[in-house]
CSV table of C-alpha atoms in Angstrom, one decimal:
chain,number,residue,atom,x,y,z
M,1,MET,CA,21.9,136.6,125.1
M,2,ASP,CA,24.9,138.7,124.3
M,3,PHE,CA,25.5,142.4,124.1
M,4,GLU,CA,27.8,144.1,121.5
M,5,CYS,CA,28.9,147.6,121.0
M,6,PRO,CA,30.5,148.1,117.9
M,7,THR,CA,32.4,151.3,117.5
M,8,VAL,CA,33.5,152.7,114.1
M,9,SER,CA,32.8,149.6,112.1
M,10,LEU,CA,31.6,146.0,112.8
M,11,PRO,CA,34.4,143.5,113.4
M,12,PRO,CA,35.3,141.2,110.7
M,13,PHE,CA,32.9,138.2,109.9
M,14,TYR,CA,35.0,135.6,111.3
M,15,SER,CA,35.1,137.2,114.6
M,16,ARG,CA,31.4,136.9,115.0
M,17,ILE,CA,30.7,133.5,113.3
M,18,GLN,CA,32.0,131.7,116.2
M,19,ASP,CA,29.4,133.4,118.3
M,20,ILE,CA,26.7,132.4,116.0
M,21,VAL,CA,27.7,128.7,115.7
M,22,ALA,CA,28.2,128.5,119.6
M,23,MET,CA,24.7,130.0,119.9
M,24,ALA,CA,23.2,127.6,117.3
M,25,ASN,CA,24.7,124.5,118.9
M,26,SER,CA,23.4,125.6,122.3
M,27,GLY,CA,19.8,126.0,121.4
M,28,GLY,CA,19.8,129.5,119.9
M,29,GLY,CA,20.3,132.8,121.3
M,30,LEU,CA,20.0,136.6,120.7
M,31,ILE,CA,22.8,139.0,120.1
M,32,ILE,CA,22.0,142.8,120.6
M,33,PHE,CA,24.1,145.6,119.0
M,34,GLY,CA,24.3,148.8,120.5
M,35,VAL,CA,24.4,147.9,124.4
M,36,ASP,CA,27.6,147.6,126.1
M,37,LYS,CA,28.7,144.8,128.6
M,38,ASN,CA,27.4,147.0,131.4
M,39,GLY,CA,24.0,147.6,129.8
M,40,GLY,CA,24.6,151.1,128.6
M,41,ARG,CA,22.7,152.1,125.5
M,42,THR,CA,25.2,153.3,123.1
M,43,GLY,CA,23.6,152.5,119.8
M,44,ILE,CA,25.1,151.6,116.5
M,45,ASP,CA,26.4,153.9,113.7
M,46,GLY,CA,24.8,153.2,110.3
M,47,THR,CA,23.1,149.8,109.8
M,48,LEU,CA,24.5,146.2,110.0
M,49,ALA,CA,21.8,144.5,107.9
M,50,ASP,CA,24.1,143.8,104.9
M,51,SER,CA,26.5,142.3,107.2
M,52,PHE,CA,23.8,139.9,108.7
M,53,ASP,CA,21.9,139.1,105.6
M,54,PRO,CA,20.9,135.4,106.0
M,55,ALA,CA,22.2,134.2,102.5
M,56,ASN,CA,25.5,136.1,103.3
M,57,ILE,CA,25.9,134.6,106.5
M,58,THR,CA,25.0,131.0,105.0
M,59,ASN,CA,27.5,131.1,102.3
M,60,LYS,CA,30.4,132.3,104.1
M,61,LEU,CA,29.8,129.6,106.9
M,62,ASN,CA,29.3,126.9,104.2
M,63,ARG,CA,33.0,127.6,103.3
M,64,TYR,CA,34.2,126.3,106.7
M,65,ALA,CA,31.4,124.0,107.4
M,66,SER,CA,29.6,122.8,104.3
M,67,GLN,CA,26.8,120.9,105.9
M,68,ALA,CA,25.9,123.7,108.5
M,69,ARG,CA,22.3,125.1,108.4
M,70,ILE,CA,21.7,128.1,110.7
M,71,THR,CA,18.3,130.0,110.7
M,72,ILE,CA,18.8,133.7,111.5
M,73,ALA,CA,16.9,136.9,111.6
M,74,TYR,CA,18.2,140.4,112.0
M,75,VAL,CA,16.2,143.5,112.6
M,76,GLU,CA,16.9,147.1,113.7
M,77,LEU,CA,15.0,149.3,115.9
M,78,ASN,CA,15.4,153.1,116.8
M,79,PHE,CA,14.8,153.9,120.5
M,80,TYR,CA,15.3,157.3,122.0
M,81,ARG,CA,17.0,158.5,118.8
M,82,LYS,CA,19.5,155.6,118.8
M,83,ARG,CA,19.5,152.6,116.6
M,84,PHE,CA,19.9,149.0,118.1
M,85,GLY,CA,20.5,145.8,115.9
M,86,PHE,CA,18.9,142.5,117.1
M,87,LEU,CA,20.5,139.1,115.6
M,88,LEU,CA,18.2,136.2,116.5
M,89,ILE,CA,19.9,132.8,116.1
M,90,HIS,CA,17.9,129.6,116.1
M,91,ALA,CA,18.8,126.2,117.4
M,92,ALA,CA,20.9,124.3,114.6
M,93,PRO,CA,19.0,121.1,113.4
M,94,LYS,CA,22.6,119.4,113.5
M,95,ILE,CA,25.6,119.7,115.5
M,96,ILE,CA,28.0,122.2,113.7
M,97,VAL,CA,31.6,121.4,113.4
M,98,PHE,CA,34.2,123.4,111.4
M,99,GLU,CA,35.8,121.6,108.8
M,100,SER,CA,38.6,124.2,108.4
M,101,ASP,CA,40.3,126.9,110.2
M,102,GLY,CA,38.8,130.6,110.0
M,103,GLY,CA,41.0,133.5,110.4
M,104,TYR,CA,41.3,137.2,109.7
M,105,GLN,CA,43.7,140.1,109.8
M,106,ASP,CA,43.3,142.7,112.9
M,107,ASP,CA,43.6,146.4,112.6
M,108,ASN,CA,47.4,145.9,113.3
M,109,GLY,CA,47.7,143.5,110.5
M,110,ARG,CA,48.3,140.4,112.7
M,111,GLN,CA,46.7,137.1,111.6
M,112,LYS,CA,44.0,136.0,114.2
M,113,LYS,CA,42.2,132.7,114.5
M,114,ALA,CA,38.5,132.8,115.1
M,115,PHE,CA,37.9,129.0,114.9
M,116,PHE,CA,39.6,126.0,114.5
M,117,ARG,CA,38.9,122.8,112.4
M,118,GLY,CA,37.2,119.9,114.2
M,119,VAL,CA,36.2,122.0,117.2
M,120,ILE,CA,32.4,122.2,118.4
M,121,TYR,CA,31.7,125.5,120.2
M,122,THR,CA,29.3,125.9,122.6
M,123,ARG,CA,27.8,128.9,124.6
M,124,THR,CA,28.0,129.4,128.4
M,125,PRO,CA,27.4,132.4,130.5
M,126,GLY,CA,31.0,133.3,130.4
M,127,GLY,CA,31.2,133.3,126.5
M,128,ASN,CA,32.1,130.5,123.9
M,129,THR,CA,33.8,127.4,124.9
M,130,GLU,CA,35.0,124.1,123.4
M,131,ALA,CA,32.3,121.5,124.0
M,132,ARG,CA,32.9,118.8,126.7
M,133,GLN,CA,31.5,115.3,126.7
M,134,SER,CA,28.6,116.5,128.7
M,135,ASP,CA,27.9,119.2,126.4
M,136,LEU,CA,27.7,116.9,123.5
M,137,ASP,CA,25.3,114.6,125.5
M,138,GLU,CA,23.0,117.5,126.1
M,139,MET,CA,23.2,118.6,122.3
M,140,ILE,CA,22.6,115.4,121.1
M,141,ASP,CA,19.7,114.7,123.6
M,142,LYS,CA,18.1,118.0,122.5
M,143,ILE,CA,18.2,117.0,118.9
M,144,VAL,CA,16.8,113.5,119.5
M,145,GLN,CA,14.0,115.0,121.9
M,146,GLU,CA,13.2,117.6,119.0
M,147,ARG,CA,12.9,114.8,116.7
M,148,ILE,CA,10.7,112.7,118.9
M,149,HIS,CA,8.5,115.6,119.3
M,150,SER,CA,8.1,116.1,115.6
M,151,PHE,CA,7.1,112.3,115.3
M,152,VAL,CA,4.7,112.8,118.1
M,153,ALA,CA,3.2,115.9,116.7
M,154,LYS,CA,2.1,114.0,113.6
M,155,ILE,CA,0.5,111.5,115.9
M,156,GLU,CA,-1.2,114.4,117.8
M,157,LYS,CA,-2.6,115.7,114.6
M,158,VAL,CA,-4.3,112.6,114.0
M,159,ALA,CA,-5.7,112.4,117.7
M,160,HIS,CA,-7.1,115.8,117.2
M,161,LEU,CA,-9.2,114.9,114.1
M,162,PRO,CA,-13.0,114.4,114.6
M,163,VAL,CA,-14.0,110.8,115.7
M,164,ASN,CA,-15.8,110.2,112.6
M,165,ALA,CA,-12.8,111.2,110.4
M,166,GLU,CA,-11.0,108.6,108.1
M,167,LEU,CA,-7.3,108.1,107.7
M,168,ILE,CA,-5.6,107.5,104.4
M,169,ALA,CA,-2.4,105.7,103.9
M,170,ARG,CA,-0.3,107.0,101.1
M,171,ASP,CA,3.1,105.7,99.6
M,172,PRO,CA,5.4,108.6,99.1
M,173,ALA,CA,6.6,106.7,95.8
M,174,ALA,CA,3.1,107.0,94.4
M,175,PRO,CA,1.8,110.2,96.1
M,176,SER,CA,-1.4,110.2,93.9
M,177,ARG,CA,-2.4,106.8,95.1
M,178,GLY,CA,-4.0,106.2,98.6
M,179,TYR,CA,-5.9,103.9,100.8
M,180,VAL,CA,-8.7,104.8,103.1
M,181,LEU,CA,-8.1,102.3,106.3
M,182,VAL,CA,-11.1,100.6,107.5
M,183,ASP,CA,-11.5,98.3,110.8
M,184,SER,CA,-10.9,95.1,109.0
M,185,GLY,CA,-7.4,96.2,108.3
M,186,LYS,CA,-8.0,96.6,104.6
M,187,GLY,CA,-7.7,99.7,102.4
M,188,ILE,CA,-10.1,101.1,100.1
M,189,PRO,CA,-8.1,102.7,97.1
M,190,VAL,CA,-8.7,106.3,96.4
M,191,THR,CA,-7.0,109.2,94.3
M,192,VAL,CA,-5.2,111.8,96.3
M,193,THR,CA,-4.8,115.0,94.7
M,194,GLY,CA,-1.6,117.3,95.6
M,195,PRO,CA,-1.8,120.8,97.2
M,196,GLU,CA,-1.1,122.4,93.8
M,197,THR,CA,-4.4,120.7,92.4
M,198,ARG,CA,-7.2,123.2,91.9
M,199,ASP,CA,-9.5,120.9,93.9
M,200,ALA,CA,-7.4,120.5,97.0
M,201,MET,CA,-8.9,122.1,100.2
M,202,PRO,CA,-7.3,123.3,103.2
M,203,LEU,CA,-8.1,121.1,106.2
M,204,ARG,CA,-9.2,124.2,108.2
M,205,ASP,CA,-12.1,124.6,105.8
M,206,ILE,CA,-13.6,121.0,106.3
M,207,LEU,CA,-12.7,120.5,110.0
M,208,ASP,CA,-13.5,122.2,113.1
M,209,PRO,CA,-10.2,123.1,114.7
M,210,SER,CA,-11.9,123.3,118.1
M,211,VAL,CA,-13.0,119.7,118.2
M,212,PRO,CA,-10.9,118.2,120.9
M,213,PHE,CA,-10.4,114.6,121.9
M,214,SER,CA,-13.4,112.3,122.7
M,215,SER,CA,-13.3,114.3,126.0
M,216,TYR,CA,-11.4,117.1,127.7
M,217,LYS,CA,-10.0,114.7,130.2
M,218,ALA,CA,-8.6,112.4,127.5
M,219,GLU,CA,-6.9,115.4,125.8
M,220,VAL,CA,-5.3,116.8,128.7
M,221,ALA,CA,-4.1,113.3,129.8
M,222,ALA,CA,-2.6,112.5,126.3
M,223,GLN,CA,-0.8,115.8,126.2
M,224,THR,CA,0.5,115.3,129.8
M,225,ARG,CA,1.7,111.9,129.0
M,226,GLN,CA,3.6,113.1,126.3
M,227,TRP,CA,5.3,115.5,128.3
M,228,ARG,CA,6.0,113.3,131.3
M,229,GLN,CA,7.0,110.1,129.3
M,230,GLY,CA,8.4,111.3,125.9
M,231,ASP,CA,9.3,115.0,125.7
M,232,THR,CA,9.9,117.3,128.6
M,233,HIS,CA,10.0,120.3,126.3
M,234,HIS,CA,6.4,119.6,125.2
M,235,ARG,CA,3.9,122.5,125.8
M,236,VAL,CA,0.4,123.4,124.6
M,237,GLN,CA,-0.3,126.9,123.6
M,238,LYS,CA,-2.2,129.5,125.4
M,239,ALA,CA,-5.4,129.1,123.4
M,240,THR,CA,-5.7,125.5,124.3
M,241,LEU,CA,-5.1,126.3,127.9
M,242,ILE,CA,-7.7,128.9,128.0
M,243,ARG,CA,-10.2,126.3,126.3
M,244,TRP,CA,-9.4,123.7,128.9
M,245,TYR,CA,-10.0,126.4,131.7
M,246,LEU,CA,-13.5,127.5,130.3
M,247,ASN,CA,-14.4,124.0,130.2
M,248,ARG,CA,-12.9,123.1,133.7
M,249,GLU,CA,-16.1,122.0,135.2
M,250,SER,CA,-16.3,119.1,132.8
M,251,PHE,CA,-13.2,117.0,134.1
M,252,SER,CA,-10.8,116.8,137.0
M,253,LEU,CA,-7.1,117.5,137.2
M,254,SER,CA,-4.5,115.3,138.4
M,255,GLU,CA,-1.3,116.8,139.9
M,256,ASP,CA,0.7,115.8,137.0
M,257,GLU,CA,-1.9,117.3,134.5
M,258,ALA,CA,-2.0,120.7,136.6
M,259,GLU,CA,1.9,120.8,136.7
M,260,PHE,CA,2.0,120.3,133.0
M,261,CYS,CA,-0.5,123.1,132.4
M,262,PHE,CA,1.3,125.3,134.8
M,263,VAL,CA,4.6,124.9,132.9
M,264,SER,CA,2.6,125.2,129.6
M,265,ALA,CA,1.2,128.4,130.9
M,266,GLY,CA,4.6,129.9,132.2
M,267,TYR,CA,6.3,129.2,129.0
M,268,CYS,CA,3.5,130.4,126.5
M,269,HIS,CA,2.5,133.6,128.1
M,270,GLY,CA,-0.6,132.1,129.7
M,271,TYR,CA,-2.7,132.4,133.0
M,272,VAL,CA,-0.5,130.3,135.6
M,273,MET,CA,-2.5,130.7,138.9
M,274,PHE,CA,-5.4,128.4,138.2
M,275,TRP,CA,-3.0,125.7,137.4
M,276,ALA,CA,-0.7,126.6,140.2
M,277,SER,CA,-3.6,126.4,142.6
M,278,ARG,CA,-4.3,122.7,141.6
M,279,ILE,CA,-0.6,121.6,142.7
M,280,SER,CA,0.1,120.8,146.3
M,281,LEU,CA,2.4,123.5,147.9
M,282,GLU,CA,5.3,121.2,148.4
M,283,ARG,CA,5.2,120.0,144.7
M,284,LEU,CA,4.7,123.6,143.5
M,285,LYS,CA,7.5,124.9,145.5
M,286,THR,CA,9.9,122.2,144.1
M,287,ARG,CA,8.9,123.2,140.7
M,288,ILE,CA,9.4,126.9,141.4
M,289,GLU,CA,13.0,126.2,142.7
M,290,GLU,CA,13.6,124.3,139.5
M,291,GLU,CA,12.3,126.8,137.2
M,292,ILE,CA,14.5,129.6,138.9
M,293,GLY,CA,17.5,127.4,138.5
M,294,LEU,CA,16.7,127.2,134.6
M,295,ALA,CA,16.0,131.0,134.6
M,296,LYS,CA,14.4,130.6,131.2
M,297,TYR,CA,12.1,133.3,129.6
M,298,PRO,CA,9.3,134.0,129.9
M,299,MET,CA,8.8,131.7,132.9
M,300,ARG,CA,11.5,133.3,135.1
M,301,ASP,CA,9.5,136.7,135.1
M,302,ILE,CA,6.3,134.9,136.1
M,303,LEU,CA,8.0,133.1,139.0
M,304,PRO,CA,7.9,136.2,141.6
M,305,TYR,CA,4.2,136.4,141.3
M,306,VAL,CA,3.5,132.7,141.8
M,307,ILE,CA,5.9,133.0,144.9
M,308,GLY,CA,3.9,136.1,146.0
M,309,ALA,CA,0.5,134.3,145.4
M,310,PHE,CA,1.0,131.0,147.2
M,311,PHE,CA,3.9,131.4,149.5
M,312,TRP,CA,3.4,135.1,150.7
M,313,ASP,CA,5.0,134.7,154.2
M,314,GLU,CA,7.8,132.9,152.7
M,315,ARG,CA,8.4,135.3,149.7
M,316,GLU,CA,11.3,137.1,151.2
M,317,GLU,CA,13.3,134.2,151.9
M,318,MET,CA,12.4,132.1,148.8
M,319,ILE,CA,13.1,135.2,146.6
M,320,ARG,CA,16.1,136.5,148.5
M,321,SER,CA,18.0,133.2,148.4
M,322,GLN,CA,17.5,132.9,144.7
M,323,LEU,CA,17.7,136.6,143.7
M,324,ALA,CA,21.2,136.1,142.0
M,325,SER,CA,19.4,133.6,139.6
M,326,PHE,CA,16.8,136.3,138.6
M,327,SER,CA,18.2,138.9,135.9
M,328,GLY,CA,16.6,142.1,134.5
M,329,GLN,CA,12.9,142.4,134.6
M,330,SER,CA,12.6,139.4,136.6
M,331,ARG,CA,14.8,140.8,139.4
M,332,ASN,CA,13.0,144.1,139.4
M,333,ILE,CA,9.7,142.2,139.8
M,334,ALA,CA,11.0,140.0,142.5
M,335,ARG,CA,12.3,143.1,144.4
M,336,ARG,CA,9.1,144.9,144.1
M,337,ILE,CA,7.1,141.8,145.5
M,338,MET,CA,9.7,141.5,148.2
M,339,ASP,CA,9.2,145.3,149.2
M,340,MET,CA,5.4,145.0,149.5
M,341,SER,CA,4.2,145.4,153.0
M,342,GLU,CA,0.5,144.2,152.5
M,343,ARG,CA,-0.9,141.2,150.7
M,344,ASP,CA,-3.8,143.2,149.6
M,345,GLU,CA,-1.4,145.3,147.8
M,346,PHE,CA,0.0,142.2,145.9
M,347,LEU,CA,-3.4,141.0,145.2
M,348,HIS,CA,-4.7,144.3,143.7
M,349,ASN,CA,-1.7,145.9,142.3
M,350,ALA,CA,1.0,143.3,141.4
M,351,ARG,CA,0.4,143.2,137.5
M,352,PHE,CA,-2.1,145.9,136.9
M,353,ARG,CA,-1.2,148.9,138.8
M,354,ALA,CA,-3.8,151.3,137.7
M,355,ASP,CA,-7.2,151.2,139.1
M,356,THR,CA,-9.7,151.8,136.1
M,357,PHE,CA,-9.7,150.3,132.7
M,358,THR,CA,-12.3,150.5,129.8
M,359,PHE,CA,-13.6,146.9,128.3
M,360,GLY,CA,-16.1,147.1,125.6
M,361,GLN,CA,-18.0,150.4,126.0
M,362,GLN,CA,-17.9,150.3,129.8
M,363,ARG,CA,-15.3,151.9,132.4
M,364,TYR,CA,-14.4,149.7,135.2
M,365,SER,CA,-12.8,150.2,138.7
M,366,PHE,CA,-10.6,147.3,139.5
M,367,SER,CA,-11.0,147.6,143.2
M,368,LYS,CA,-14.8,147.5,143.0
M,369,VAL,CA,-14.8,144.7,140.5
M,370,VAL,CA,-12.8,142.4,142.8
M,371,MET,CA,-15.5,143.1,145.7
M,372,ASP,CA,-17.8,140.8,143.9
M,373,MET,CA,-16.1,137.6,143.2
M,374,GLY,CA,-18.9,136.4,140.9
M,375,ARG,CA,-18.3,139.4,138.8
M,376,SER,CA,-14.6,139.1,138.6
M,377,GLN,CA,-15.1,135.4,137.3
M,378,ARG,CA,-17.3,136.6,134.7
M,379,LEU,CA,-15.0,139.4,133.6
M,380,PHE,CA,-12.0,137.1,133.6
M,381,GLU,CA,-13.8,134.6,131.4
M,382,GLU,CA,-14.8,137.3,129.1
M,383,LEU,CA,-11.2,138.5,128.8
M,384,LEU,CA,-9.9,134.9,128.3
M,385,GLN,CA,-12.3,134.6,125.4
M,386,ARG,CA,-11.0,137.8,123.8
M,387,ASP,CA,-7.3,136.7,124.3
M,388,MET,CA,-8.0,133.3,122.6
M,389,ALA,CA,-9.2,135.1,119.7
M,390,GLY,CA,-6.5,137.4,119.6
M,391,ARG,CA,-8.4,140.5,120.5
M,392,CYS,CA,-7.1,141.5,123.9
M,393,PRO,CA,-4.7,144.3,124.1
M,394,SER,CA,-1.9,144.3,126.5
M,395,ASN,CA,-3.5,146.4,129.2
M,396,LEU,CA,-6.7,144.2,129.4
M,397,ARG,CA,-4.2,141.1,129.5
M,398,MET,CA,-2.6,142.8,132.5
M,399,VAL,CA,-6.2,143.0,134.1
M,400,ALA,CA,-6.8,139.3,133.4
M,401,HIS,CA,-3.5,138.5,134.8
M,402,GLN,CA,-4.5,140.3,138.0
M,403,LEU,CA,-7.7,138.7,138.2
M,404,ASP,CA,-6.1,135.3,137.8
M,405,ILE,CA,-4.2,136.1,141.1
M,406,VAL,CA,-7.3,137.4,142.8
M,407,LEU,CA,-9.5,134.4,141.9
M,408,HIS,CA,-7.3,131.6,142.2
M,409,THR,CA,-5.1,132.2,145.0
M,410,VAL,CA,-8.3,133.0,147.2
M,411,SER,CA,-9.7,129.8,145.7
M,412,MET,CA,-6.6,128.0,146.4
M,413,GLU,CA,-6.7,129.0,150.2
M,414,GLU,CA,-10.4,128.2,150.7
M,415,THR,CA,-9.9,124.6,149.5
M,416,ARG,CA,-6.8,123.5,151.1
């Protein structure tokens, strides 16, 4: 993330393209306009939308890197009567190398070089830098991993089909001709219609997307295997995790599987505490320390809660030793949890600070709900079902997160 504070006008395109390319080469990033280096909210004058029009950026970039492909998005928001710009830069599918120098004239008429031919720029906490061998190795590894993930995703789609579904092989050179694969190894010829054909049907209309593998255990094991053996960036989405949680009684979790679910929940805005409770404390502590070092959103904002939930007596030592690794909101969360004097305060107010909330047509008192663990469990599962359906507002998600803490830290202590 970078903060920019343009004054009278936006600096020339060439003084920004190095930032954009460096971020794209480093996995993507965000530039916020209207915030100075100290975090002061100065706002921007006028609009920068034309300057960061995706077509405009691509056309200019291709003059200096003809094969470069960068996906960007730019939006502006008004906040407290000030305007701020947000430039989101996605990871580049290929490493971008400039094919010619790029320069511009500064306000004093002097020629300035913004980037140089043959140089690969990457983004570091201190700014842009020329890539070292280790940077190139990391960039290449990311691209390879993403391609592996894309390939495995195709296999994953097949694995999620109903057991009685049939597979069709199609030759790209003859897209209208296909063969239904049968057990004997032969193919039964069929005609394949394209998506533009009137008779074509979306898969969602003929397949039930909720149908899992042959069993939940097999599904969890396959996803974990992909993460452990092939793609460390692999995650499952929150809806899948909720479905697994709601059917948790039908299968058992290995520690590898619990850790994969914990990581997925942390990075996909899910509910982490149940999965964390199925990991040994030693292993959980190691994972927390690794994630603090990575400091990636949104996991970094979840970690202080996990420390408070499972390492209450060690929280101050664990958080204070790593406080420099936290930033912004996660640092404020960490300090608040360190300052809590009683564990009951954490269990009842860490994420949901109010006491009352409305769910359906009923008004609840959180402190009364958690006096009955059975009632808490039923309410938690109802909230998860709402969230899975996309009908759970943010305040009720906070209630669900707080119930996740209450239910599963207590459960952890009782079973260990």
